[in-house]
mmCIF file with all atom_site columns, C-alpha atoms in Angstrom:
data_model
loop_
_atom_site.group_PDB
_atom_site.id
_atom_site.type_symbol
_atom_site.label_atom_id
_atom_site.label_alt_id
_atom_site.label_comp_id
_atom_site.label_asym_id
_atom_site.label_entity_id
_atom_site.label_seq_id
_atom_site.pdbx_PDB_ins_code
_atom_site.Cartn_x
_atom_site.Cartn_y
_atom_site.Cartn_z
_atom_site.occupancy
_atom_site.B_iso_or_equiv
_atom_site.pdbx_formal_charge
_atom_site.auth_seq_id
_atom_site.auth_comp_id
_atom_site.auth_asym_id
_atom_site.auth_atom_id
_atom_site.pdbx_PDB_model_num
ATOM 1   C CA . UNK A 1 1   ? 7.602  -92.676  58.309 1.00 0.00 ? 1   UNK A CA 1
ATOM 2   C CA . UNK A 1 2   ? 8.865  -89.211  59.119 1.00 0.00 ? 2   UNK A CA 1
ATOM 3   C CA . UNK A 1 3   ? 8.272  -86.735  56.201 1.00 0.00 ? 3   UNK A CA 1
ATOM 4   C CA . UNK A 1 4   ? 10.768 -85.331  53.961 1.00 0.00 ? 4   UNK A CA 1
ATOM 5   C CA . UNK A 1 5   ? 9.577  -81.798  55.096 1.00 0.00 ? 5   UNK A CA 1
ATOM 6   C CA . UNK A 1 6   ? 10.634 -82.703  58.686 1.00 0.00 ? 6   UNK A CA 1
ATOM 7   C CA . UNK A 1 7   ? 13.869 -83.927  57.407 1.00 0.00 ? 7   UNK A CA 1
ATOM 8   C CA . UNK A 1 8   ? 14.337 -80.857  55.135 1.00 0.00 ? 8   UNK A CA 1
ATOM 9   C CA . UNK A 1 9   ? 13.808 -78.315  57.984 1.00 0.00 ? 9   UNK A CA 1
ATOM 10  C CA . UNK A 1 10  ? 16.160 -80.139  60.384 1.00 0.00 ? 10  UNK A CA 1
ATOM 11  C CA . UNK A 1 11  ? 18.812 -80.395  57.594 1.00 0.00 ? 11  UNK A CA 1
ATOM 12  C CA . UNK A 1 12  ? 18.104 -76.954  56.238 1.00 0.00 ? 12  UNK A CA 1
ATOM 13  C CA . UNK A 1 13  ? 18.688 -75.153  59.576 1.00 0.00 ? 13  UNK A CA 1
ATOM 14  C CA . UNK A 1 14  ? 22.114 -77.042  59.769 1.00 0.00 ? 14  UNK A CA 1
ATOM 15  C CA . UNK A 1 15  ? 23.130 -76.242  56.254 1.00 0.00 ? 15  UNK A CA 1
ATOM 16  C CA . UNK A 1 16  ? 21.867 -78.862  53.747 1.00 0.00 ? 16  UNK A CA 1
ATOM 17  C CA . UNK A 1 17  ? 24.156 -80.457  51.101 1.00 0.00 ? 17  UNK A CA 1
ATOM 18  C CA . UNK A 1 18  ? 22.923 -82.939  48.429 1.00 0.00 ? 18  UNK A CA 1
ATOM 19  C CA . UNK A 1 19  ? 24.948 -85.823  47.253 1.00 0.00 ? 19  UNK A CA 1
ATOM 20  C CA . UNK A 1 20  ? 24.459 -88.669  44.758 1.00 0.00 ? 20  UNK A CA 1
ATOM 21  C CA . UNK A 1 21  ? 24.632 -92.198  45.819 1.00 0.00 ? 21  UNK A CA 1
ATOM 22  C CA . UNK A 1 22  ? 24.374 -95.328  44.002 1.00 0.00 ? 22  UNK A CA 1
ATOM 23  C CA . UNK A 1 23  ? 24.409 -99.007  44.324 1.00 0.00 ? 23  UNK A CA 1
ATOM 24  C CA . UNK A 1 24  ? 27.775 -99.117  43.216 1.00 0.00 ? 24  UNK A CA 1
ATOM 25  C CA . UNK A 1 25  ? 29.003 -95.867  45.241 1.00 0.00 ? 25  UNK A CA 1
ATOM 26  C CA . UNK A 1 26  ? 31.882 -97.946  46.902 1.00 0.00 ? 26  UNK A CA 1
ATOM 27  C CA . UNK A 1 27  ? 33.302 -98.966  43.568 1.00 0.00 ? 27  UNK A CA 1
ATOM 28  C CA . UNK A 1 28  ? 33.048 -95.565  41.834 1.00 0.00 ? 28  UNK A CA 1
ATOM 29  C CA . UNK A 1 29  ? 36.531 -94.046  41.888 1.00 0.00 ? 29  UNK A CA 1
ATOM 30  C CA . UNK A 1 30  ? 36.085 -90.374  41.111 1.00 0.00 ? 30  UNK A CA 1
ATOM 31  C CA . UNK A 1 31  ? 39.087 -88.159  40.430 1.00 0.00 ? 31  UNK A CA 1
ATOM 32  C CA . UNK A 1 32  ? 39.114 -84.715  42.036 1.00 0.00 ? 32  UNK A CA 1
ATOM 33  C CA . UNK A 1 33  ? 38.442 -83.227  38.668 1.00 0.00 ? 33  UNK A CA 1
ATOM 34  C CA . UNK A 1 34  ? 35.501 -85.583  38.149 1.00 0.00 ? 34  UNK A CA 1
ATOM 35  C CA . UNK A 1 35  ? 34.090 -84.804  41.580 1.00 0.00 ? 35  UNK A CA 1
ATOM 36  C CA . UNK A 1 36  ? 34.034 -81.261  40.965 1.00 0.00 ? 36  UNK A CA 1
ATOM 37  C CA . UNK A 1 37  ? 32.435 -81.812  37.450 1.00 0.00 ? 37  UNK A CA 1
ATOM 38  C CA . UNK A 1 38  ? 29.682 -83.923  39.255 1.00 0.00 ? 38  UNK A CA 1
ATOM 39  C CA . UNK A 1 39  ? 29.074 -81.798  42.223 1.00 0.00 ? 39  UNK A CA 1
ATOM 40  C CA . UNK A 1 40  ? 25.668 -80.047  43.041 1.00 0.00 ? 40  UNK A CA 1
ATOM 41  C CA . UNK A 1 41  ? 25.502 -76.687  44.220 1.00 0.00 ? 41  UNK A CA 1
ATOM 42  C CA . UNK A 1 42  ? 23.788 -75.978  47.910 1.00 0.00 ? 42  UNK A CA 1
ATOM 43  C CA . UNK A 1 43  ? 21.187 -73.894  45.937 1.00 0.00 ? 43  UNK A CA 1
ATOM 44  C CA . UNK A 1 44  ? 20.240 -77.182  44.095 1.00 0.00 ? 44  UNK A CA 1
ATOM 45  C CA . UNK A 1 45  ? 19.692 -78.829  47.495 1.00 0.00 ? 45  UNK A CA 1
ATOM 46  C CA . UNK A 1 46  ? 17.222 -75.889  48.252 1.00 0.00 ? 46  UNK A CA 1
ATOM 47  C CA . UNK A 1 47  ? 15.764 -76.228  44.933 1.00 0.00 ? 47  UNK A CA 1
ATOM 48  C CA . UNK A 1 48  ? 14.860 -79.931  45.503 1.00 0.00 ? 48  UNK A CA 1
ATOM 49  C CA . UNK A 1 49  ? 13.245 -79.331  48.945 1.00 0.00 ? 49  UNK A CA 1
ATOM 50  C CA . UNK A 1 50  ? 11.066 -76.117  47.644 1.00 0.00 ? 50  UNK A CA 1
ATOM 51  C CA . UNK A 1 51  ? 7.857  -78.333  47.704 1.00 0.00 ? 51  UNK A CA 1
ATOM 52  C CA . UNK A 1 52  ? 8.200  -78.360  51.591 1.00 0.00 ? 52  UNK A CA 1
ATOM 53  C CA . UNK A 1 53  ? 8.968  -74.382  52.103 1.00 0.00 ? 53  UNK A CA 1
ATOM 54  C CA . UNK A 1 54  ? 6.827  -72.555  49.688 1.00 0.00 ? 54  UNK A CA 1
ATOM 55  C CA . UNK A 1 55  ? 3.379  -71.457  50.872 1.00 0.00 ? 55  UNK A CA 1
ATOM 56  C CA . UNK A 1 56  ? -0.361 -70.917  49.754 1.00 0.00 ? 56  UNK A CA 1
ATOM 57  C CA . UNK A 1 57  ? -1.058 -71.569  46.227 1.00 0.00 ? 57  UNK A CA 1
ATOM 58  C CA . UNK A 1 58  ? 2.461  -71.168  44.853 1.00 0.00 ? 58  UNK A CA 1
ATOM 59  C CA . UNK A 1 59  ? 4.226  -73.820  43.102 1.00 0.00 ? 59  UNK A CA 1
ATOM 60  C CA . UNK A 1 60  ? 7.708  -75.136  43.443 1.00 0.00 ? 60  UNK A CA 1
ATOM 61  C CA . UNK A 1 61  ? 10.078 -74.395  40.652 1.00 0.00 ? 61  UNK A CA 1
ATOM 62  C CA . UNK A 1 62  ? 10.889 -77.963  39.629 1.00 0.00 ? 62  UNK A CA 1
ATOM 63  C CA . UNK A 1 63  ? 7.233  -78.614  39.400 1.00 0.00 ? 63  UNK A CA 1
ATOM 64  C CA . UNK A 1 64  ? 6.898  -75.337  37.085 1.00 0.00 ? 64  UNK A CA 1
ATOM 65  C CA . UNK A 1 65  ? 9.983  -76.795  35.120 1.00 0.00 ? 65  UNK A CA 1
ATOM 66  C CA . UNK A 1 66  ? 8.183  -79.790  34.504 1.00 0.00 ? 66  UNK A CA 1
ATOM 67  C CA . UNK A 1 67  ? 5.169  -78.149  33.046 1.00 0.00 ? 67  UNK A CA 1
ATOM 68  C CA . UNK A 1 68  ? 6.984  -75.628  30.849 1.00 0.00 ? 68  UNK A CA 1
ATOM 69  C CA . UNK A 1 69  ? 9.062  -78.461  29.451 1.00 0.00 ? 69  UNK A CA 1
ATOM 70  C CA . UNK A 1 70  ? 6.416  -81.203  29.442 1.00 0.00 ? 70  UNK A CA 1
ATOM 71  C CA . UNK A 1 71  ? 8.933  -83.522  31.141 1.00 0.00 ? 71  UNK A CA 1
ATOM 72  C CA . UNK A 1 72  ? 7.809  -85.779  34.007 1.00 0.00 ? 72  UNK A CA 1
ATOM 73  C CA . UNK A 1 73  ? 9.993  -84.833  36.757 1.00 0.00 ? 73  UNK A CA 1
ATOM 74  C CA . UNK A 1 74  ? 8.285  -87.376  39.551 1.00 0.00 ? 74  UNK A CA 1
ATOM 75  C CA . UNK A 1 75  ? 11.559 -89.630  39.080 1.00 0.00 ? 75  UNK A CA 1
ATOM 76  C CA . UNK A 1 76  ? 13.723 -86.933  40.303 1.00 0.00 ? 76  UNK A CA 1
ATOM 77  C CA . UNK A 1 77  ? 11.783 -86.092  43.618 1.00 0.00 ? 77  UNK A CA 1
ATOM 78  C CA . UNK A 1 78  ? 11.540 -90.121  43.929 1.00 0.00 ? 78  UNK A CA 1
ATOM 79  C CA . UNK A 1 79  ? 15.293 -89.844  44.288 1.00 0.00 ? 79  UNK A CA 1
ATOM 80  C CA . UNK A 1 80  ? 14.705 -87.939  47.620 1.00 0.00 ? 80  UNK A CA 1
ATOM 81  C CA . UNK A 1 81  ? 12.420 -90.857  49.156 1.00 0.00 ? 81  UNK A CA 1
ATOM 82  C CA . UNK A 1 82  ? 15.359 -93.379  49.411 1.00 0.00 ? 82  UNK A CA 1
ATOM 83  C CA . UNK A 1 83  ? 15.565 -93.859  53.296 1.00 0.00 ? 83  UNK A CA 1
ATOM 84  C CA . UNK A 1 84  ? 18.716 -93.138  54.817 1.00 0.00 ? 84  UNK A CA 1
ATOM 85  C CA . UNK A 1 85  ? 19.943 -95.449  57.479 1.00 0.00 ? 85  UNK A CA 1
ATOM 86  C CA . UNK A 1 86  ? 20.146 -92.680  60.168 1.00 0.00 ? 86  UNK A CA 1
ATOM 87  C CA . UNK A 1 87  ? 16.443 -91.836  59.324 1.00 0.00 ? 87  UNK A CA 1
ATOM 88  C CA . UNK A 1 88  ? 15.366 -95.467  59.793 1.00 0.00 ? 88  UNK A CA 1
ATOM 89  C CA . UNK A 1 89  ? 17.390 -95.756  63.014 1.00 0.00 ? 89  UNK A CA 1
ATOM 90  C CA . UNK A 1 90  ? 15.763 -92.413  64.304 1.00 0.00 ? 90  UNK A CA 1
ATOM 91  C CA . UNK A 1 91  ? 12.290 -93.744  63.504 1.00 0.00 ? 91  UNK A CA 1
ATOM 92  C CA . UNK A 1 92  ? 12.879 -96.996  65.117 1.00 0.00 ? 92  UNK A CA 1
ATOM 93  C CA . UNK A 1 93  ? 13.654 -95.189  68.544 1.00 0.00 ? 93  UNK A CA 1
ATOM 94  C CA . UNK A 1 94  ? 10.425 -93.442  68.215 1.00 0.00 ? 94  UNK A CA 1
ATOM 95  C CA . UNK A 1 95  ? 8.436  -96.457  67.610 1.00 0.00 ? 95  UNK A CA 1
ATOM 96  C CA . UNK A 1 96  ? 5.931  -97.367  70.149 1.00 0.00 ? 96  UNK A CA 1
ATOM 97  C CA . UNK A 1 97  ? 5.977  -101.120 69.616 1.00 0.00 ? 97  UNK A CA 1
ATOM 98  C CA . UNK A 1 98  ? 7.003  -104.126 67.289 1.00 0.00 ? 98  UNK A CA 1
ATOM 99  C CA . UNK A 1 99  ? 4.254  -103.372 64.815 1.00 0.00 ? 99  UNK A CA 1
ATOM 100 C CA . UNK A 1 100 ? 5.497  -99.970  64.375 1.00 0.00 ? 100 UNK A CA 1
ATOM 101 C CA . UNK A 1 101 ? 8.954  -101.005 64.083 1.00 0.00 ? 101 UNK A CA 1
ATOM 102 C CA . UNK A 1 102 ? 7.991  -103.574 61.559 1.00 0.00 ? 102 UNK A CA 1
ATOM 103 C CA . UNK A 1 103 ? 5.868  -100.910 59.533 1.00 0.00 ? 103 UNK A CA 1
ATOM 104 C CA . UNK A 1 104 ? 8.980  -98.861  59.545 1.00 0.00 ? 104 UNK A CA 1
ATOM 105 C CA . UNK A 1 105 ? 11.082 -101.428 58.149 1.00 0.00 ? 105 UNK A CA 1
ATOM 106 C CA . UNK A 1 106 ? 8.427  -102.263 55.705 1.00 0.00 ? 106 UNK A CA 1
ATOM 107 C CA . UNK A 1 107 ? 7.920  -98.878  54.269 1.00 0.00 ? 107 UNK A CA 1
ATOM 108 C CA . UNK A 1 108 ? 11.782 -98.419  54.029 1.00 0.00 ? 108 UNK A CA 1
ATOM 109 C CA . UNK A 1 109 ? 11.979 -101.547 51.686 1.00 0.00 ? 109 UNK A CA 1
ATOM 110 C CA . UNK A 1 110 ? 9.078  -100.507 49.683 1.00 0.00 ? 110 UNK A CA 1
ATOM 111 C CA . UNK A 1 111 ? 10.787 -97.013  49.025 1.00 0.00 ? 111 UNK A CA 1
ATOM 112 C CA . UNK A 1 112 ? 14.152 -98.704  48.191 1.00 0.00 ? 112 UNK A CA 1
ATOM 113 C CA . UNK A 1 113 ? 12.199 -101.205 45.823 1.00 0.00 ? 113 UNK A CA 1
ATOM 114 C CA . UNK A 1 114 ? 10.379 -98.247  44.152 1.00 0.00 ? 114 UNK A CA 1
ATOM 115 C CA . UNK A 1 115 ? 13.557 -96.675  42.913 1.00 0.00 ? 115 UNK A CA 1
ATOM 116 C CA . UNK A 1 116 ? 15.491 -100.006 42.189 1.00 0.00 ? 116 UNK A CA 1
ATOM 117 C CA . UNK A 1 117 ? 17.022 -99.702  38.498 1.00 0.00 ? 117 UNK A CA 1
ATOM 118 C CA . UNK A 1 118 ? 16.089 -96.126  38.141 1.00 0.00 ? 118 UNK A CA 1
ATOM 119 C CA . UNK A 1 119 ? 19.401 -94.797  36.712 1.00 0.00 ? 119 UNK A CA 1
ATOM 120 C CA . UNK A 1 120 ? 18.233 -94.986  32.813 1.00 0.00 ? 120 UNK A CA 1
ATOM 121 C CA . UNK A 1 121 ? 15.119 -93.186  33.586 1.00 0.00 ? 121 UNK A CA 1
ATOM 122 C CA . UNK A 1 122 ? 16.833 -90.731  35.598 1.00 0.00 ? 122 UNK A CA 1
ATOM 123 C CA . UNK A 1 123 ? 19.452 -90.185  33.018 1.00 0.00 ? 123 UNK A CA 1
ATOM 124 C CA . UNK A 1 124 ? 16.916 -89.804  30.254 1.00 0.00 ? 124 UNK A CA 1
ATOM 125 C CA . UNK A 1 125 ? 14.986 -87.358  32.328 1.00 0.00 ? 125 UNK A CA 1
ATOM 126 C CA . UNK A 1 126 ? 17.638 -85.136  33.105 1.00 0.00 ? 126 UNK A CA 1
ATOM 127 C CA . UNK A 1 127 ? 18.753 -85.300  29.322 1.00 0.00 ? 127 UNK A CA 1
ATOM 128 C CA . UNK A 1 128 ? 15.392 -84.087  28.164 1.00 0.00 ? 128 UNK A CA 1
ATOM 129 C CA . UNK A 1 129 ? 15.405 -81.365  30.751 1.00 0.00 ? 129 UNK A CA 1
ATOM 130 C CA . UNK A 1 130 ? 18.707 -80.150  29.192 1.00 0.00 ? 130 UNK A CA 1
ATOM 131 C CA . UNK A 1 131 ? 17.777 -80.485  25.814 1.00 0.00 ? 131 UNK A CA 1
ATOM 132 C CA . UNK A 1 132 ? 14.656 -78.496  26.249 1.00 0.00 ? 132 UNK A CA 1
ATOM 133 C CA . UNK A 1 133 ? 15.859 -75.794  28.656 1.00 0.00 ? 133 UNK A CA 1
ATOM 134 C CA . UNK A 1 134 ? 18.877 -75.055  26.553 1.00 0.00 ? 134 UNK A CA 1
ATOM 135 C CA . UNK A 1 135 ? 16.177 -73.585  23.962 1.00 0.00 ? 135 UNK A CA 1
ATOM 136 C CA . UNK A 1 136 ? 14.463 -71.393  26.428 1.00 0.00 ? 136 UNK A CA 1
ATOM 137 C CA . UNK A 1 137 ? 15.641 -68.054  26.921 1.00 0.00 ? 137 UNK A CA 1
ATOM 138 C CA . UNK A 1 138 ? 15.166 -66.292  30.095 1.00 0.00 ? 138 UNK A CA 1
ATOM 139 C CA . UNK A 1 139 ? 13.845 -69.269  32.365 1.00 0.00 ? 139 UNK A CA 1
ATOM 140 C CA . UNK A 1 140 ? 14.254 -67.128  35.246 1.00 0.00 ? 140 UNK A CA 1
ATOM 141 C CA . UNK A 1 141 ? 11.399 -64.786  33.721 1.00 0.00 ? 141 UNK A CA 1
ATOM 142 C CA . UNK A 1 142 ? 9.132  -67.708  33.205 1.00 0.00 ? 142 UNK A CA 1
ATOM 143 C CA . UNK A 1 143 ? 8.982  -68.950  36.625 1.00 0.00 ? 143 UNK A CA 1
ATOM 144 C CA . UNK A 1 144 ? 6.265  -67.620  38.855 1.00 0.00 ? 144 UNK A CA 1
ATOM 145 C CA . UNK A 1 145 ? 7.481  -65.630  41.859 1.00 0.00 ? 145 UNK A CA 1
ATOM 146 C CA . UNK A 1 146 ? 7.273  -67.143  45.363 1.00 0.00 ? 146 UNK A CA 1
ATOM 147 C CA . UNK A 1 147 ? 6.988  -65.082  48.628 1.00 0.00 ? 147 UNK A CA 1
ATOM 148 C CA . UNK A 1 148 ? 9.945  -67.104  50.217 1.00 0.00 ? 148 UNK A CA 1
ATOM 149 C CA . UNK A 1 149 ? 12.782 -67.223  47.588 1.00 0.00 ? 149 UNK A CA 1
ATOM 150 C CA . UNK A 1 150 ? 15.585 -69.404  49.046 1.00 0.00 ? 150 UNK A CA 1
ATOM 151 C CA . UNK A 1 151 ? 17.395 -69.766  45.494 1.00 0.00 ? 151 UNK A CA 1
ATOM 152 C CA . UNK A 1 152 ? 17.896 -66.088  44.216 1.00 0.00 ? 152 UNK A CA 1
ATOM 153 C CA . UNK A 1 153 ? 15.928 -67.218  41.405 1.00 0.00 ? 153 UNK A CA 1
ATOM 154 C CA . UNK A 1 154 ? 16.734 -64.393  39.125 1.00 0.00 ? 154 UNK A CA 1
ATOM 155 C CA . UNK A 1 155 ? 20.396 -65.349  39.055 1.00 0.00 ? 155 UNK A CA 1
ATOM 156 C CA . UNK A 1 156 ? 20.079 -69.289  39.615 1.00 0.00 ? 156 UNK A CA 1
ATOM 157 C CA . UNK A 1 157 ? 17.599 -69.631  36.648 1.00 0.00 ? 157 UNK A CA 1
ATOM 158 C CA . UNK A 1 158 ? 19.196 -67.299  34.455 1.00 0.00 ? 158 UNK A CA 1
ATOM 159 C CA . UNK A 1 159 ? 21.865 -68.040  31.429 1.00 0.00 ? 159 UNK A CA 1
ATOM 160 C CA . UNK A 1 160 ? 21.026 -71.887  31.264 1.00 0.00 ? 160 UNK A CA 1
ATOM 161 C CA . UNK A 1 161 ? 23.813 -72.756  28.983 1.00 0.00 ? 161 UNK A CA 1
ATOM 162 C CA . UNK A 1 162 ? 26.491 -71.027  30.770 1.00 0.00 ? 162 UNK A CA 1
ATOM 163 C CA . UNK A 1 163 ? 28.226 -72.730  33.716 1.00 0.00 ? 163 UNK A CA 1
ATOM 164 C CA . UNK A 1 164 ? 28.120 -69.991  36.491 1.00 0.00 ? 164 UNK A CA 1
ATOM 165 C CA . UNK A 1 165 ? 26.889 -72.012  39.542 1.00 0.00 ? 165 UNK A CA 1
ATOM 166 C CA . UNK A 1 166 ? 23.431 -71.878  38.193 1.00 0.00 ? 166 UNK A CA 1
ATOM 167 C CA . UNK A 1 167 ? 20.658 -74.295  37.444 1.00 0.00 ? 167 UNK A CA 1
ATOM 168 C CA . UNK A 1 168 ? 22.146 -75.113  34.046 1.00 0.00 ? 168 UNK A CA 1
ATOM 169 C CA . UNK A 1 169 ? 25.449 -76.136  35.468 1.00 0.00 ? 169 UNK A CA 1
ATOM 170 C CA . UNK A 1 170 ? 23.757 -78.173  38.300 1.00 0.00 ? 170 UNK A CA 1
ATOM 171 C CA . UNK A 1 171 ? 21.973 -80.220  35.437 1.00 0.00 ? 171 UNK A CA 1
ATOM 172 C CA . UNK A 1 172 ? 24.793 -80.780  33.351 1.00 0.00 ? 172 UNK A CA 1
ATOM 173 C CA . UNK A 1 173 ? 26.858 -81.923  36.354 1.00 0.00 ? 173 UNK A CA 1
ATOM 174 C CA . UNK A 1 174 ? 23.981 -84.146  37.414 1.00 0.00 ? 174 UNK A CA 1
ATOM 175 C CA . UNK A 1 175 ? 24.088 -85.817  33.831 1.00 0.00 ? 175 UNK A CA 1
ATOM 176 C CA . UNK A 1 176 ? 27.775 -86.077  33.878 1.00 0.00 ? 176 UNK A CA 1
ATOM 177 C CA . UNK A 1 177 ? 27.757 -88.087  37.345 1.00 0.00 ? 177 UNK A CA 1
ATOM 178 C CA . UNK A 1 178 ? 24.827 -90.284  35.987 1.00 0.00 ? 178 UNK A CA 1
ATOM 179 C CA . UNK A 1 179 ? 26.801 -91.172  32.759 1.00 0.00 ? 179 UNK A CA 1
ATOM 180 C CA . UNK A 1 180 ? 30.020 -91.945  34.770 1.00 0.00 ? 180 UNK A CA 1
ATOM 181 C CA . UNK A 1 181 ? 27.979 -94.197  37.410 1.00 0.00 ? 181 UNK A CA 1
ATOM 182 C CA . UNK A 1 182 ? 26.304 -95.940  34.504 1.00 0.00 ? 182 UNK A CA 1
ATOM 183 C CA . UNK A 1 183 ? 29.773 -96.518  32.824 1.00 0.00 ? 183 UNK A CA 1
ATOM 184 C CA . UNK A 1 184 ? 30.851 -97.952  36.063 1.00 0.00 ? 184 UNK A CA 1
ATOM 185 C CA . UNK A 1 185 ? 27.791 -100.477 36.452 1.00 0.00 ? 185 UNK A CA 1
ATOM 186 C CA . UNK A 1 186 ? 25.400 -98.648  38.640 1.00 0.00 ? 186 UNK A CA 1
ATOM 187 C CA . UNK A 1 187 ? 21.661 -99.270  38.031 1.00 0.00 ? 187 UNK A CA 1
ATOM 188 C CA . UNK A 1 188 ? 20.351 -97.348  41.000 1.00 0.00 ? 188 UNK A CA 1
ATOM 189 C CA . UNK A 1 189 ? 20.821 -93.773  41.973 1.00 0.00 ? 189 UNK A CA 1
ATOM 190 C CA . UNK A 1 190 ? 19.341 -91.462  44.787 1.00 0.00 ? 190 UNK A CA 1
ATOM 191 C CA . UNK A 1 191 ? 20.089 -88.543  46.993 1.00 0.00 ? 191 UNK A CA 1
ATOM 192 C CA . UNK A 1 192 ? 21.917 -88.492  50.394 1.00 0.00 ? 192 UNK A CA 1
ATOM 193 C CA . UNK A 1 193 ? 21.736 -85.354  52.198 1.00 0.00 ? 193 UNK A CA 1
ATOM 194 C CA . UNK A 1 194 ? 23.883 -84.139  55.058 1.00 0.00 ? 194 UNK A CA 1
#
């Protein structure tokens, strides 16, 4: 399958936005107020794809945060791996033969199966991050700088406990969405980007 890095470059150049999707998305009836309180910033989209843009020996901020808090963040990255229909269709058009097509379809099914019923684990991970990060002052000063800062890190990672379109607010919005989705019967959650 085409790597997430390729897709990131394509969507980043077009203005990437990241949204939640669940196995029950069509059944979730968010009010405008709920939608606003669940919404992720565009900076969060850039944050999630930092592994694909940083260079040399630098480490993506999410990886650094996982180490600082001692929270396994792999389940969050896994949410990016859910194959989107447009991606699958694009890859099928590029396939050389039926064997390649079948591999694309098999890989897509495998990716879907790997995150099935992940909502509780994602919620637990996000709750742990919020709990631990809320006790850390000046997270922005603990993160190692990178040569290519697409996040405005000094601002984005500052004042974690204050809602000011920063990382703290994005994580709290993330948690609110997960709780809302769970209350409405969702079991699986992933990211959609467009």
